[in-house]
Structure formats: C-alpha cells, structure tokens
Amino acid sequence: HIPKLEFMQSVVPSIAASGPVSQWSADVTEHAHITQVKEPARAGNNKDYEAQIVRHLDMHSRLRSFDLMTCMKESKVDLRVVEESLPDDEARCTLLSSSAQLVAHLTSGSKFGGAKRRKADLFYRSLSVAQNPNALLPHRTFTDSSGCTAFHLVRDPDQKTLNLDHAAALFHLPDFVGSLRDYLDRFSEGRETFTVGGRRGGGLNSNLPFSQIKVWSKVVLQGRQYFNADLVTDPYTILALPPDEKWVYGRQDCAIINVDPSECWPRSSMNGHSVVAVKMIFTVSQPKKPARPIPGTHQFLAYCERFDVVAQEPPPPEYAHLPLFNAWNNHSPDYFTGCYVLKRARRSNGEPFGDIIPLTQFRALADLIPHFRNKADRRLSSFTSFHLKDEFFFNKYFDHEIYHTL
C-alpha cells in the first residue's frame, strides 16, 4: 500500500488525475519516493508503514515551521502589528504585505535540520578575485556587467594549447575558424552583445591574429532568485565535452543567453533572451608580454548553436491573463504541457547555426527534452537523443527558479 510516486509518469489513470507532472523524467518523483517513503519505512519496525510515514512527514513539517519561527524571532517580526495600530514613535517599523517581502526581511538563522553546509556564493568570491592583483587573467571567477550571473571555471584548462584546426576537428565544428573571424569583425565594429545567426562573413581560410586556444570542459553558473535578488540560486554546471567512445556526438548542455542588454534576467523572463547549445568553452592563447592582449579575446568565449521557437496555437482567451503566456513576447507554449517547443536552427545547407558568444552573456542552464512524437527511432538513447532529434521541449519544471521565470 506504499504509494509508488514515480508511477505518476507511467500509469494512465495517474497521469489523467495529476495533470502535467513536474518533470518529464521520473527523477523528481523517484527521489521523493526514496526520501519520503522508503527511508522512513526502513527506519521503522516493519509494521504500520502508512502511519509511520505520515508521522515522518508531520515531523519534518513541524521542523520547517520551527525553523521559520526561529528566523522570524531573530528578525524581530511581529505579525500582530498592523498599520492602523502603529503609534507615532513606532512609525519607523517596516510593514510587510507579501511573502516575498517577509523572506527578504528574515535573517538566516541556524537550521534545526537539513544541510549544514552553506551554499557557495560565487558573487562574493568574484569580488575577492577582482581585488586580487595576482589573480590569473582572465579571472576564473567573475560576474557579468549587469550583476545577474556569476561564473566559475577551474584554474587549469583541460586542453592547454590546442591548434584552431585541431580544435575544430576534435569538436566536429567545421565552421569554427569562420565563426572566430566573424566574432572579431563584429567586435571591431563596436558590438557589445552578440547573437547566433546571420550570414557567415569571414571565410574558413581568413587570417586570424592567433593560432591556439585553451579549452575548458565545464563552467559553473549561479544566478539570483526570482523573488529576492539579494539571495543566490543553487549553482549549475554546464558541460561542453568533445565526442568520445561513449558520447559519439559529444556531451553538451544548453544555456539561456542574453541578446538584449536592456532586459535583466530573471525578472524579464525570456524576453531579450535565447536558448543555445554550448559546444565548446575556450579562451584565446594571448601573445607573451610585453605584447598587448588581442582585443575582444581576453575573456572566456563559447561556441554555441541556436534554437528557434516553434509557433504554437495561442491559448484560449480566458487564459491569456496568466503570467505563463506573457513570459516570451510573440511566442506561445505548448498548451498541454506549458513548455515552449524549440527547434534546432539550421542554415540552407543543413548545418546548424553556430557562432561565438562571450560567456558573460550566459544567464542560466536550460533543460531541453527531445520531442519524440508518435514514431520511435531505434537509434535514440541517452547518449544520442539530443543530437539525433531537432525538436525539443523547453523544460520549465526541472528547477523552481526556472518555473517561476517561465
């Protein structure tokens, strides 16, 4: 009689009863089944499973309430005070009218339960790195100019000196050299924000002021919370690995990038932003001193491939007022899943649209789920589905911050 939570994704009556489940894979519900059902059952005496599980959940609920009350007590929050009852000498009190204001006002107290380790704050670390005159350049921990996102890379690259042609062959990027030429041309024109797309201007044999790059396999991103910009989100790792025996097409994650500096993530939602696949993370090997760094290259860059939004039927008029349908101007999500449908952008010759994007334009990790439709493909596996499919769901359920943003 113990509820099998992951069956919500596979049993037809459960799917119909629960509606869109908060993940297209069973990862979330399987984890909840372990922590909320299996572990309490194993800690008991093999009797009255349901009653013991209910007591376990009730205990955790009481602990969370105790933590919240402790924080409110330390922050001197008085829920009995209202605006009409404030005397003149207490007019300096701060009135809170929403849960978001309450959370922002609370001071973090010591938790009675849960994780004891503090969350890493890359924004704070970037300040220390920026003030260190001996820090490596470009800085391994830094933020973008708007302060929306913090980045961290390990000290040493995975590929210290890689020839441009070798890098293009290793990552299967035939237009890598041409994209570098286009990036330098756009930078010399004074462009500060870069996009993926447009006609390829520089030829594959164009001369470049450098011949080698340094390649990193991953970057860690951290943003600010949707309801309280003073609090940071959990850090996420974006991978960009070349093909190998197991991952025959390479292993790459997707990211949300900013293409309009007037829009600030996450409050802007997807307006002024785009979704890309991160194929390579690198920086240019600079000439030795006293030569000056090559303009536009003394920073971390990424080769990215673009995804376009697939047009969907607009929602019924009675639902048009919901925030979900205003998250991305001129675009509507899939009505049944609530997720945007994305398609890999391709050139006229069938090659994906790829360009160089500064890492400082990255804003968050994007989770894409292949849109399989009705016909199964025997070639698809966990290692190949991302590269053999062109149409994807933009999963807003894998993270609660992304859920609120979208």
mmCIF file of C-alpha atoms in Angstrom:
data_model
loop_
_atom_site.group_PDB
_atom_site.id
_atom_site.type_symbol
_atom_site.label_atom_id
_atom_site.label_comp_id
_atom_site.label_asym_id
_atom_site.label_seq_id
_atom_site.Cartn_x
_atom_site.Cartn_y
_atom_site.Cartn_z
ATOM 1 C CA HIS A 1 0.000 0.000 0.000
ATOM 2 C CA ILE A 2 3.025 2.343 -0.014
ATOM 3 C CA PRO A 3 2.402 4.885 -2.807
ATOM 4 C CA LYS A 4 4.712 4.499 -5.772
ATOM 5 C CA LEU A 5 5.228 8.154 -6.637
ATOM 6 C CA GLU A 6 7.168 7.585 -9.854
ATOM 7 C CA PHE A 7 4.145 5.761 -11.289
ATOM 8 C CA MET A 8 2.581 9.180 -11.794
ATOM 9 C CA GLN A 9 4.532 9.333 -15.061
ATOM 10 C CA SER A 10 3.714 5.842 -16.360
ATOM 11 C CA VAL A 11 0.199 4.855 -15.237
ATOM 12 C CA VAL A 12 -2.503 6.337 -17.444
ATOM 13 C CA PRO A 13 -5.116 6.955 -14.672
ATOM 14 C CA SER A 14 -2.456 8.673 -12.543
ATOM 15 C CA ILE A 15 -1.410 10.888 -15.440
ATOM 16 C CA ALA A 16 -5.010 11.886 -16.080
ATOM 17 C CA ALA A 17 -5.598 12.579 -12.377
ATOM 18 C CA SER A 18 -2.403 14.534 -11.698
ATOM 19 C CA GLY A 19 -2.222 16.541 -14.924
ATOM 20 C CA PRO A 20 1.172 17.804 -16.128
ATOM 21 C CA VAL A 21 3.685 16.298 -13.719
ATOM 22 C CA SER A 22 6.616 18.417 -12.553
ATOM 23 C CA GLN A 23 9.171 16.598 -14.719
ATOM 24 C CA TRP A 24 9.126 14.622 -17.924
ATOM 25 C CA SER A 25 11.563 12.143 -16.450
ATOM 26 C CA ALA A 26 10.798 10.341 -13.190
ATOM 27 C CA ASP A 27 13.849 11.740 -11.389
ATOM 28 C CA VAL A 28 11.946 14.074 -9.061
ATOM 29 C CA THR A 29 9.224 11.644 -8.031
ATOM 30 C CA GLU A 30 11.674 8.741 -7.693
ATOM 31 C CA HIS A 31 13.805 10.856 -5.359
ATOM 32 C CA ALA A 32 10.709 11.860 -3.372
ATOM 33 C CA HIS A 33 9.709 8.199 -3.118
ATOM 34 C CA ILE A 34 13.126 7.372 -1.630
ATOM 35 C CA THR A 35 13.325 10.239 0.872
ATOM 36 C CA GLN A 36 9.674 10.395 1.907
ATOM 37 C CA VAL A 37 8.600 6.739 1.697
ATOM 38 C CA LYS A 38 11.439 4.203 1.553
ATOM 39 C CA GLU A 39 13.787 5.756 4.133
ATOM 40 C CA PRO A 40 11.065 6.216 6.800
ATOM 41 C CA ALA A 41 9.891 2.638 6.163
ATOM 42 C CA ARG A 42 13.417 1.221 6.576
ATOM 43 C CA ALA A 43 13.875 3.138 9.826
ATOM 44 C CA GLY A 44 10.730 1.613 11.321
ATOM 45 C CA ASN A 45 9.832 -1.800 12.712
ATOM 46 C CA ASN A 46 8.207 -3.209 9.545
ATOM 47 C CA LYS A 47 4.750 -2.529 10.934
ATOM 48 C CA ASP A 48 2.150 0.145 10.190
ATOM 49 C CA TYR A 49 4.084 1.616 7.257
ATOM 50 C CA GLU A 50 1.465 4.211 6.388
ATOM 51 C CA ALA A 51 1.196 5.554 9.934
ATOM 52 C CA GLN A 52 4.972 5.778 10.346
ATOM 53 C CA ILE A 53 5.396 7.570 7.014
ATOM 54 C CA VAL A 54 2.688 10.069 7.952
ATOM 55 C CA ARG A 55 4.391 10.725 11.311
ATOM 56 C CA HIS A 56 7.717 11.188 9.481
ATOM 57 C CA LEU A 57 6.199 13.783 7.137
ATOM 58 C CA ASP A 58 4.461 15.510 10.049
ATOM 59 C CA MET A 59 7.749 15.732 11.968
ATOM 60 C CA HIS A 60 9.526 17.353 9.010
ATOM 61 C CA SER A 61 6.665 19.809 8.620
ATOM 62 C CA ARG A 62 6.973 20.775 12.286
ATOM 63 C CA LEU A 63 10.754 21.219 11.923
ATOM 64 C CA ARG A 64 10.287 23.538 8.946
ATOM 65 C CA SER A 65 7.744 25.567 10.900
ATOM 66 C CA PHE A 66 10.177 25.751 13.828
ATOM 67 C CA ASP A 67 12.967 26.992 11.528
ATOM 68 C CA LEU A 68 10.678 29.657 10.073
ATOM 69 C CA MET A 69 9.537 30.829 13.508
ATOM 70 C CA THR A 70 13.146 30.993 14.739
ATOM 71 C CA CYS A 71 14.158 33.174 11.790
ATOM 72 C CA MET A 72 11.146 35.437 12.344
ATOM 73 C CA LYS A 73 12.020 35.752 16.032
ATOM 74 C CA GLU A 74 15.646 36.665 15.261
ATOM 75 C CA SER A 75 14.464 39.233 12.701
ATOM 76 C CA LYS A 76 12.004 40.703 15.246
ATOM 77 C CA VAL A 77 8.983 40.162 13.024
ATOM 78 C CA ASP A 78 5.679 40.819 14.785
ATOM 79 C CA LEU A 79 2.644 39.581 12.874
ATOM 80 C CA ARG A 80 0.286 41.278 15.328
ATOM 81 C CA VAL A 81 1.265 44.802 14.270
ATOM 82 C CA VAL A 82 -0.909 46.466 11.633
ATOM 83 C CA GLU A 83 -0.606 49.865 10.025
ATOM 84 C CA GLU A 84 -3.604 51.373 11.831
ATOM 85 C CA SER A 85 -2.228 50.461 15.278
ATOM 86 C CA LEU A 86 1.231 51.989 14.844
ATOM 87 C CA PRO A 87 1.840 54.890 17.265
ATOM 88 C CA ASP A 88 3.904 57.861 16.139
ATOM 89 C CA ASP A 89 7.048 56.740 17.952
ATOM 90 C CA GLU A 90 6.934 53.365 16.176
ATOM 91 C CA ALA A 91 6.411 54.732 12.654
ATOM 92 C CA ARG A 92 9.910 53.547 11.818
ATOM 93 C CA CYS A 93 8.671 49.935 11.769
ATOM 94 C CA THR A 94 8.701 48.207 8.399
ATOM 95 C CA LEU A 95 5.340 46.892 7.247
ATOM 96 C CA LEU A 96 5.370 43.711 5.177
ATOM 97 C CA SER A 97 2.496 42.961 2.839
ATOM 98 C CA SER A 98 3.687 39.878 0.948
ATOM 99 C CA SER A 99 5.523 36.606 1.480
ATOM 100 C CA ALA A 100 8.363 37.788 -0.770
ATOM 101 C CA GLN A 101 8.928 40.847 1.454
ATOM 102 C CA LEU A 102 8.888 38.635 4.540
ATOM 103 C CA VAL A 103 11.530 36.274 3.107
ATOM 104 C CA ALA A 104 13.736 39.220 2.124
ATOM 105 C CA HIS A 105 13.437 40.681 5.635
ATOM 106 C CA LEU A 106 14.285 37.481 7.501
ATOM 107 C CA THR A 107 17.809 36.906 8.720
ATOM 108 C CA SER A 108 19.159 33.422 8.166
ATOM 109 C CA GLY A 109 19.070 31.531 11.436
ATOM 110 C CA SER A 110 20.726 28.214 12.221
ATOM 111 C CA LYS A 111 18.556 25.394 10.882
ATOM 112 C CA PHE A 112 17.373 22.679 13.240
ATOM 113 C CA GLY A 113 17.558 20.140 10.415
ATOM 114 C CA GLY A 114 18.694 19.841 6.832
ATOM 115 C CA ALA A 115 22.022 20.626 5.234
ATOM 116 C CA LYS A 116 24.545 22.414 7.440
ATOM 117 C CA ARG A 117 26.925 23.414 4.662
ATOM 118 C CA ARG A 118 26.380 26.919 3.352
ATOM 119 C CA LYS A 119 25.604 27.453 -0.303
ATOM 120 C CA ALA A 120 28.554 28.668 -2.348
ATOM 121 C CA ASP A 121 28.267 32.365 -3.242
ATOM 122 C CA LEU A 122 30.117 32.964 -6.500
ATOM 123 C CA PHE A 123 29.163 36.649 -6.456
ATOM 124 C CA TYR A 124 31.077 37.147 -3.215
ATOM 125 C CA ARG A 125 34.028 35.121 -4.491
ATOM 126 C CA SER A 126 34.192 37.199 -7.665
ATOM 127 C CA LEU A 127 34.695 40.351 -5.583
ATOM 128 C CA SER A 128 37.696 38.787 -3.847
ATOM 129 C CA VAL A 129 39.171 37.682 -7.171
ATOM 130 C CA ALA A 130 38.662 41.119 -8.721
ATOM 131 C CA GLN A 131 40.561 42.740 -5.837
ATOM 132 C CA ASN A 132 43.481 40.312 -6.067
ATOM 133 C CA PRO A 133 46.232 41.784 -8.295
ATOM 134 C CA ASN A 134 47.870 38.348 -8.628
ATOM 135 C CA ALA A 135 44.751 36.575 -9.900
ATOM 136 C CA LEU A 136 45.035 34.787 -13.235
ATOM 137 C CA LEU A 137 43.676 36.589 -16.288
ATOM 138 C CA PRO A 138 41.045 36.208 -17.461
ATOM 139 C CA HIS A 139 39.576 35.775 -13.982
ATOM 140 C CA ARG A 140 38.332 32.261 -13.250
ATOM 141 C CA THR A 141 35.511 33.587 -11.047
ATOM 142 C CA PHE A 142 33.673 36.654 -12.314
ATOM 143 C CA THR A 143 30.257 38.203 -12.974
ATOM 144 C CA ASP A 144 28.618 39.781 -15.986
ATOM 145 C CA SER A 145 28.393 43.565 -16.237
ATOM 146 C CA SER A 146 24.777 43.669 -15.017
ATOM 147 C CA GLY A 147 25.437 41.509 -11.952
ATOM 148 C CA CYS A 148 22.755 38.963 -12.934
ATOM 149 C CA THR A 149 25.013 35.919 -13.157
ATOM 150 C CA ALA A 150 28.270 34.728 -11.608
ATOM 151 C CA PHE A 151 30.662 32.294 -13.294
ATOM 152 C CA HIS A 152 33.385 29.957 -12.104
ATOM 153 C CA LEU A 153 35.902 27.874 -14.039
ATOM 154 C CA VAL A 154 38.696 25.701 -12.713
ATOM 155 C CA ARG A 155 42.195 27.143 -12.707
ATOM 156 C CA ASP A 156 43.768 24.991 -15.434
ATOM 157 C CA PRO A 157 42.182 24.268 -18.819
ATOM 158 C CA ASP A 158 41.525 20.722 -19.982
ATOM 159 C CA GLN A 159 43.354 21.462 -23.242
ATOM 160 C CA LYS A 160 46.171 23.961 -22.569
ATOM 161 C CA THR A 161 47.324 24.581 -26.144
ATOM 162 C CA LEU A 162 45.092 23.480 -28.981
ATOM 163 C CA ASN A 163 45.544 24.467 -32.610
ATOM 164 C CA LEU A 164 42.454 26.000 -34.235
ATOM 165 C CA ASP A 165 42.170 23.335 -36.921
ATOM 166 C CA HIS A 166 42.729 20.577 -34.355
ATOM 167 C CA ALA A 167 40.032 22.059 -32.098
ATOM 168 C CA ALA A 168 37.572 22.246 -34.998
ATOM 169 C CA ALA A 169 38.242 18.598 -35.864
ATOM 170 C CA LEU A 170 38.124 17.425 -32.229
ATOM 171 C CA PHE A 171 34.707 19.021 -31.561
ATOM 172 C CA HIS A 172 33.357 18.395 -35.096
ATOM 173 C CA LEU A 173 32.877 22.126 -35.780
ATOM 174 C CA PRO A 174 33.759 22.727 -39.445
ATOM 175 C CA ASP A 175 32.940 26.464 -39.334
ATOM 176 C CA PHE A 176 34.781 27.173 -36.070
ATOM 177 C CA VAL A 177 37.504 29.288 -37.721
ATOM 178 C CA GLY A 178 34.935 31.246 -39.732
ATOM 179 C CA SER A 179 32.897 31.943 -36.597
ATOM 180 C CA LEU A 180 36.015 33.322 -34.888
ATOM 181 C CA ARG A 181 36.609 35.643 -37.831
ATOM 182 C CA ASP A 182 33.011 36.867 -37.690
ATOM 183 C CA TYR A 183 33.269 37.428 -33.941
ATOM 184 C CA LEU A 184 36.385 39.593 -34.320
ATOM 185 C CA ASP A 185 34.765 41.570 -37.150
ATOM 186 C CA ARG A 186 31.664 42.255 -35.060
ATOM 187 C CA PHE A 187 33.773 43.221 -32.056
ATOM 188 C CA SER A 188 35.818 45.656 -34.167
ATOM 189 C CA GLU A 189 32.540 47.256 -35.300
ATOM 190 C CA GLY A 190 31.794 48.110 -31.668
ATOM 191 C CA ARG A 191 29.196 45.443 -30.998
ATOM 192 C CA GLU A 192 28.869 44.566 -27.305
ATOM 193 C CA THR A 193 26.070 41.974 -27.398
ATOM 194 C CA PHE A 194 26.392 39.024 -29.756
ATOM 195 C CA THR A 195 23.792 36.705 -31.259
ATOM 196 C CA VAL A 196 23.875 33.360 -33.040
ATOM 197 C CA GLY A 197 22.914 33.648 -36.689
ATOM 198 C CA GLY A 198 23.417 35.668 -39.813
ATOM 199 C CA ARG A 199 25.439 35.109 -42.911
ATOM 200 C CA ARG A 200 28.967 33.839 -42.455
ATOM 201 C CA GLY A 201 31.241 36.756 -43.393
ATOM 202 C CA GLY A 202 34.763 35.503 -42.723
ATOM 203 C CA GLY A 203 35.990 32.623 -44.880
ATOM 204 C CA LEU A 204 37.420 29.452 -43.408
ATOM 205 C CA ASN A 205 40.892 30.495 -44.558
ATOM 206 C CA SER A 206 40.753 34.030 -43.134
ATOM 207 C CA ASN A 207 43.844 35.133 -41.272
ATOM 208 C CA LEU A 208 43.436 35.394 -37.513
ATOM 209 C CA PRO A 209 45.743 37.220 -35.067
ATOM 210 C CA PHE A 210 46.130 33.983 -33.068
ATOM 211 C CA SER A 211 46.526 30.290 -33.806
ATOM 212 C CA GLN A 212 45.915 28.495 -30.497
ATOM 213 C CA ILE A 213 43.205 28.335 -27.841
ATOM 214 C CA LYS A 214 42.763 26.895 -24.348
ATOM 215 C CA VAL A 215 39.688 24.725 -23.815
ATOM 216 C CA TRP A 216 37.645 24.110 -20.649
ATOM 217 C CA SER A 217 35.154 21.273 -20.328
ATOM 218 C CA LYS A 218 32.692 22.979 -17.973
ATOM 219 C CA VAL A 219 31.608 26.224 -16.368
ATOM 220 C CA VAL A 220 29.579 26.768 -13.190
ATOM 221 C CA LEU A 221 26.772 29.346 -13.281
ATOM 222 C CA GLN A 222 24.923 30.961 -10.405
ATOM 223 C CA GLY A 223 22.115 33.493 -10.637
ATOM 224 C CA ARG A 224 19.848 35.445 -8.334
ATOM 225 C CA GLN A 225 16.488 34.267 -7.090
ATOM 226 C CA TYR A 226 13.342 35.383 -8.844
ATOM 227 C CA PHE A 227 11.503 36.694 -5.784
ATOM 228 C CA ASN A 228 14.533 38.039 -3.909
ATOM 229 C CA ALA A 229 17.504 39.313 -5.899
ATOM 230 C CA ASP A 230 19.578 39.503 -2.694
ATOM 231 C CA LEU A 231 19.615 35.694 -2.465
ATOM 232 C CA VAL A 232 21.573 33.463 -4.842
ATOM 233 C CA THR A 233 20.348 30.319 -6.561
ATOM 234 C CA ASP A 234 21.958 26.901 -6.477
ATOM 235 C CA PRO A 235 24.967 26.723 -8.824
ATOM 236 C CA TYR A 236 24.631 24.674 -12.002
ATOM 237 C CA THR A 237 27.341 23.149 -14.182
ATOM 238 C CA ILE A 238 27.258 23.440 -17.969
ATOM 239 C CA LEU A 239 29.291 20.785 -19.791
ATOM 240 C CA ALA A 240 30.888 21.053 -23.233
ATOM 241 C CA LEU A 241 32.823 17.863 -23.995
ATOM 242 C CA PRO A 242 34.085 16.570 -27.361
ATOM 243 C CA PRO A 243 32.952 13.230 -28.826
ATOM 244 C CA ASP A 244 34.397 10.022 -27.383
ATOM 245 C CA GLU A 245 33.643 6.295 -27.491
ATOM 246 C CA LYS A 246 30.600 6.613 -25.223
ATOM 247 C CA TRP A 247 29.290 10.027 -26.270
ATOM 248 C CA VAL A 248 29.804 9.656 -30.013
ATOM 249 C CA TYR A 249 28.347 13.117 -30.713
ATOM 250 C CA GLY A 250 29.889 14.806 -27.693
ATOM 251 C CA ARG A 251 28.261 15.838 -24.445
ATOM 252 C CA GLN A 252 26.879 19.361 -24.340
ATOM 253 C CA ASP A 253 24.400 21.206 -22.153
ATOM 254 C CA CYS A 254 22.153 24.085 -23.139
ATOM 255 C CA ALA A 255 22.103 27.613 -21.766
ATOM 256 C CA ILE A 256 19.928 30.710 -21.752
ATOM 257 C CA ILE A 257 21.835 33.691 -23.146
ATOM 258 C CA ASN A 258 21.023 37.391 -23.114
ATOM 259 C CA VAL A 259 20.691 39.053 -26.530
ATOM 260 C CA ASP A 260 19.209 42.367 -25.348
ATOM 261 C CA PRO A 261 21.153 44.265 -22.639
ATOM 262 C CA SER A 262 18.029 46.244 -21.679
ATOM 263 C CA GLU A 263 16.425 43.032 -20.333
ATOM 264 C CA CYS A 264 17.632 41.715 -16.968
ATOM 265 C CA TRP A 265 17.327 38.047 -16.036
ATOM 266 C CA PRO A 266 15.282 36.635 -14.338
ATOM 267 C CA ARG A 267 12.655 39.370 -13.975
ATOM 268 C CA SER A 268 12.484 39.851 -17.749
ATOM 269 C CA SER A 269 11.627 36.185 -18.238
ATOM 270 C CA MET A 270 12.617 35.056 -21.762
ATOM 271 C CA ASN A 271 12.158 38.476 -23.351
ATOM 272 C CA GLY A 272 15.519 39.524 -24.785
ATOM 273 C CA HIS A 273 16.961 36.029 -24.306
ATOM 274 C CA SER A 274 17.609 32.953 -26.412
ATOM 275 C CA VAL A 275 18.404 29.258 -25.918
ATOM 276 C CA VAL A 276 21.630 27.760 -27.281
ATOM 277 C CA ALA A 277 23.585 24.511 -27.129
ATOM 278 C CA VAL A 278 27.099 25.030 -25.729
ATOM 279 C CA LYS A 279 29.549 23.118 -27.930
ATOM 280 C CA MET A 280 32.905 24.471 -26.715
ATOM 281 C CA ILE A 281 34.202 26.703 -23.880
ATOM 282 C CA PHE A 282 37.565 28.326 -24.522
ATOM 283 C CA THR A 283 39.782 31.376 -24.384
ATOM 284 C CA VAL A 284 42.462 32.527 -26.806
ATOM 285 C CA SER A 285 46.153 31.951 -26.071
ATOM 286 C CA GLN A 286 47.465 35.502 -25.769
ATOM 287 C CA PRO A 287 50.892 36.652 -27.028
ATOM 288 C CA LYS A 288 53.641 36.897 -24.454
ATOM 289 C CA LYS A 289 54.320 40.170 -22.680
ATOM 290 C CA PRO A 290 55.052 42.992 -23.380
ATOM 291 C CA ALA A 291 52.656 42.462 -26.307
ATOM 292 C CA ARG A 292 49.111 43.628 -25.578
ATOM 293 C CA PRO A 293 46.175 41.175 -25.471
ATOM 294 C CA ILE A 294 44.219 40.713 -28.675
ATOM 295 C CA PRO A 295 41.094 42.944 -28.474
ATOM 296 C CA GLY A 296 37.899 41.027 -27.775
ATOM 297 C CA THR A 297 39.617 37.750 -26.914
ATOM 298 C CA HIS A 298 40.928 38.338 -23.391
ATOM 299 C CA GLN A 299 37.829 36.706 -21.905
ATOM 300 C CA PHE A 300 36.056 33.354 -21.890
ATOM 301 C CA LEU A 301 34.127 32.527 -25.053
ATOM 302 C CA ALA A 302 31.828 29.716 -26.164
ATOM 303 C CA TYR A 303 30.834 28.248 -29.499
ATOM 304 C CA CYS A 304 27.042 27.954 -29.400
ATOM 305 C CA GLU A 305 24.304 26.618 -31.669
ATOM 306 C CA ARG A 306 20.908 28.321 -31.678
ATOM 307 C CA PHE A 307 17.400 27.012 -31.078
ATOM 308 C CA ASP A 308 14.320 28.723 -32.507
ATOM 309 C CA VAL A 309 10.821 28.716 -31.030
ATOM 310 C CA VAL A 310 8.259 26.641 -32.914
ATOM 311 C CA ALA A 311 4.975 28.500 -33.379
ATOM 312 C CA GLN A 312 2.124 27.046 -31.304
ATOM 313 C CA GLU A 313 -1.570 27.750 -31.194
ATOM 314 C CA PRO A 314 -2.286 30.689 -28.847
ATOM 315 C CA PRO A 315 -4.061 29.834 -25.582
ATOM 316 C CA PRO A 316 -7.800 30.325 -25.184
ATOM 317 C CA PRO A 317 -8.676 33.965 -24.399
ATOM 318 C CA GLU A 318 -9.792 33.120 -20.857
ATOM 319 C CA TYR A 319 -6.207 32.029 -20.010
ATOM 320 C CA ALA A 320 -4.356 34.861 -21.735
ATOM 321 C CA HIS A 321 -4.035 36.844 -18.478
ATOM 322 C CA LEU A 322 -1.849 34.188 -16.812
ATOM 323 C CA PRO A 323 1.869 35.061 -16.402
ATOM 324 C CA LEU A 324 2.848 31.886 -18.257
ATOM 325 C CA PHE A 325 1.562 33.231 -21.553
ATOM 326 C CA ASN A 326 3.436 36.525 -21.225
ATOM 327 C CA ALA A 327 6.849 35.043 -20.473
ATOM 328 C CA TRP A 328 8.084 35.345 -24.049
ATOM 329 C CA ASN A 329 6.691 38.048 -26.331
ATOM 330 C CA ASN A 330 5.090 36.808 -29.567
ATOM 331 C CA HIS A 331 5.558 33.167 -28.524
ATOM 332 C CA SER A 332 3.088 30.717 -27.012
ATOM 333 C CA PRO A 333 3.970 27.478 -25.187
ATOM 334 C CA ASP A 334 2.504 24.100 -25.931
ATOM 335 C CA TYR A 335 -0.991 24.243 -24.475
ATOM 336 C CA PHE A 336 -0.987 20.769 -22.880
ATOM 337 C CA THR A 337 2.497 20.790 -21.311
ATOM 338 C CA GLY A 338 3.000 24.511 -20.688
ATOM 339 C CA CYS A 339 6.504 24.199 -22.198
ATOM 340 C CA TYR A 340 7.861 26.086 -25.176
ATOM 341 C CA VAL A 341 8.736 23.973 -28.212
ATOM 342 C CA LEU A 342 12.205 24.641 -29.644
ATOM 343 C CA LYS A 343 13.778 23.531 -32.901
ATOM 344 C CA ARG A 344 17.437 23.442 -33.849
ATOM 345 C CA ALA A 345 18.163 26.329 -36.238
ATOM 346 C CA ARG A 346 19.893 25.270 -39.453
ATOM 347 C CA ARG A 347 21.450 27.023 -42.433
ATOM 348 C CA SER A 348 20.349 26.448 -46.012
ATOM 349 C CA ASN A 349 22.966 23.677 -46.375
ATOM 350 C CA GLY A 350 21.587 21.818 -43.351
ATOM 351 C CA GLU A 351 24.389 22.741 -40.939
ATOM 352 C CA PRO A 352 23.360 24.118 -37.505
ATOM 353 C CA PHE A 353 23.623 27.865 -36.915
ATOM 354 C CA GLY A 354 26.757 28.362 -34.804
ATOM 355 C CA ASP A 355 28.587 31.451 -33.549
ATOM 356 C CA ILE A 356 30.918 32.679 -30.826
ATOM 357 C CA ILE A 357 29.233 34.111 -27.711
ATOM 358 C CA PRO A 358 31.066 35.671 -24.720
ATOM 359 C CA LEU A 359 30.488 33.650 -21.585
ATOM 360 C CA THR A 360 29.268 36.799 -19.807
ATOM 361 C CA GLN A 361 26.052 36.646 -21.869
ATOM 362 C CA PHE A 362 25.083 33.331 -20.245
ATOM 363 C CA ARG A 363 22.275 33.564 -17.696
ATOM 364 C CA ALA A 364 21.131 30.062 -16.682
ATOM 365 C CA LEU A 365 21.121 26.381 -17.522
ATOM 366 C CA ALA A 366 18.381 25.312 -19.957
ATOM 367 C CA ASP A 367 16.969 21.787 -19.787
ATOM 368 C CA LEU A 368 15.721 20.518 -23.156
ATOM 369 C CA ILE A 369 13.759 17.294 -23.591
ATOM 370 C CA PRO A 370 13.519 15.645 -27.024
ATOM 371 C CA HIS A 371 10.067 15.772 -28.588
ATOM 372 C CA PHE A 372 9.626 12.152 -29.672
ATOM 373 C CA ARG A 373 6.103 12.368 -31.113
ATOM 374 C CA ASN A 374 4.444 9.090 -32.229
ATOM 375 C CA LYS A 375 7.132 7.201 -34.136
ATOM 376 C CA ALA A 376 10.001 5.576 -32.225
ATOM 377 C CA ASP A 377 13.577 5.720 -33.503
ATOM 378 C CA ARG A 378 15.793 2.747 -32.636
ATOM 379 C CA ARG A 379 18.911 4.922 -32.841
ATOM 380 C CA LEU A 380 17.848 7.037 -29.873
ATOM 381 C CA SER A 381 19.493 6.544 -26.488
ATOM 382 C CA SER A 382 20.518 8.723 -23.567
ATOM 383 C CA PHE A 383 23.794 9.390 -25.420
ATOM 384 C CA THR A 384 22.368 10.194 -28.866
ATOM 385 C CA SER A 385 18.821 11.572 -28.483
ATOM 386 C CA PHE A 386 19.919 15.196 -28.084
ATOM 387 C CA HIS A 387 21.882 15.144 -31.348
ATOM 388 C CA LEU A 388 19.585 12.992 -33.494
ATOM 389 C CA LYS A 389 16.447 14.982 -32.673
ATOM 390 C CA ASP A 390 15.806 18.528 -33.865
ATOM 391 C CA GLU A 391 12.684 19.399 -31.850
ATOM 392 C CA PHE A 392 12.628 19.760 -28.060
ATOM 393 C CA PHE A 393 10.505 20.830 -25.118
ATOM 394 C CA PHE A 394 11.994 23.657 -23.042
ATOM 395 C CA ASN A 395 11.502 22.026 -19.629
ATOM 396 C CA LYS A 396 10.441 24.591 -17.048
ATOM 397 C CA TYR A 397 9.802 22.001 -14.330
ATOM 398 C CA PHE A 398 13.350 20.853 -13.569
ATOM 399 C CA ASP A 399 14.076 23.873 -11.334
ATOM 400 C CA HIS A 400 11.686 26.014 -9.320
ATOM 401 C CA GLU A 401 13.514 29.229 -10.253
ATOM 402 C CA ILE A 402 13.085 28.488 -13.966
ATOM 403 C CA TYR A 403 9.468 27.562 -13.267
ATOM 404 C CA HIS A 404 8.738 30.976 -11.756
ATOM 405 C CA THR A 405 10.662 32.730 -14.534
ATOM 406 C CA LEU A 406 8.732 30.977 -17.309
#
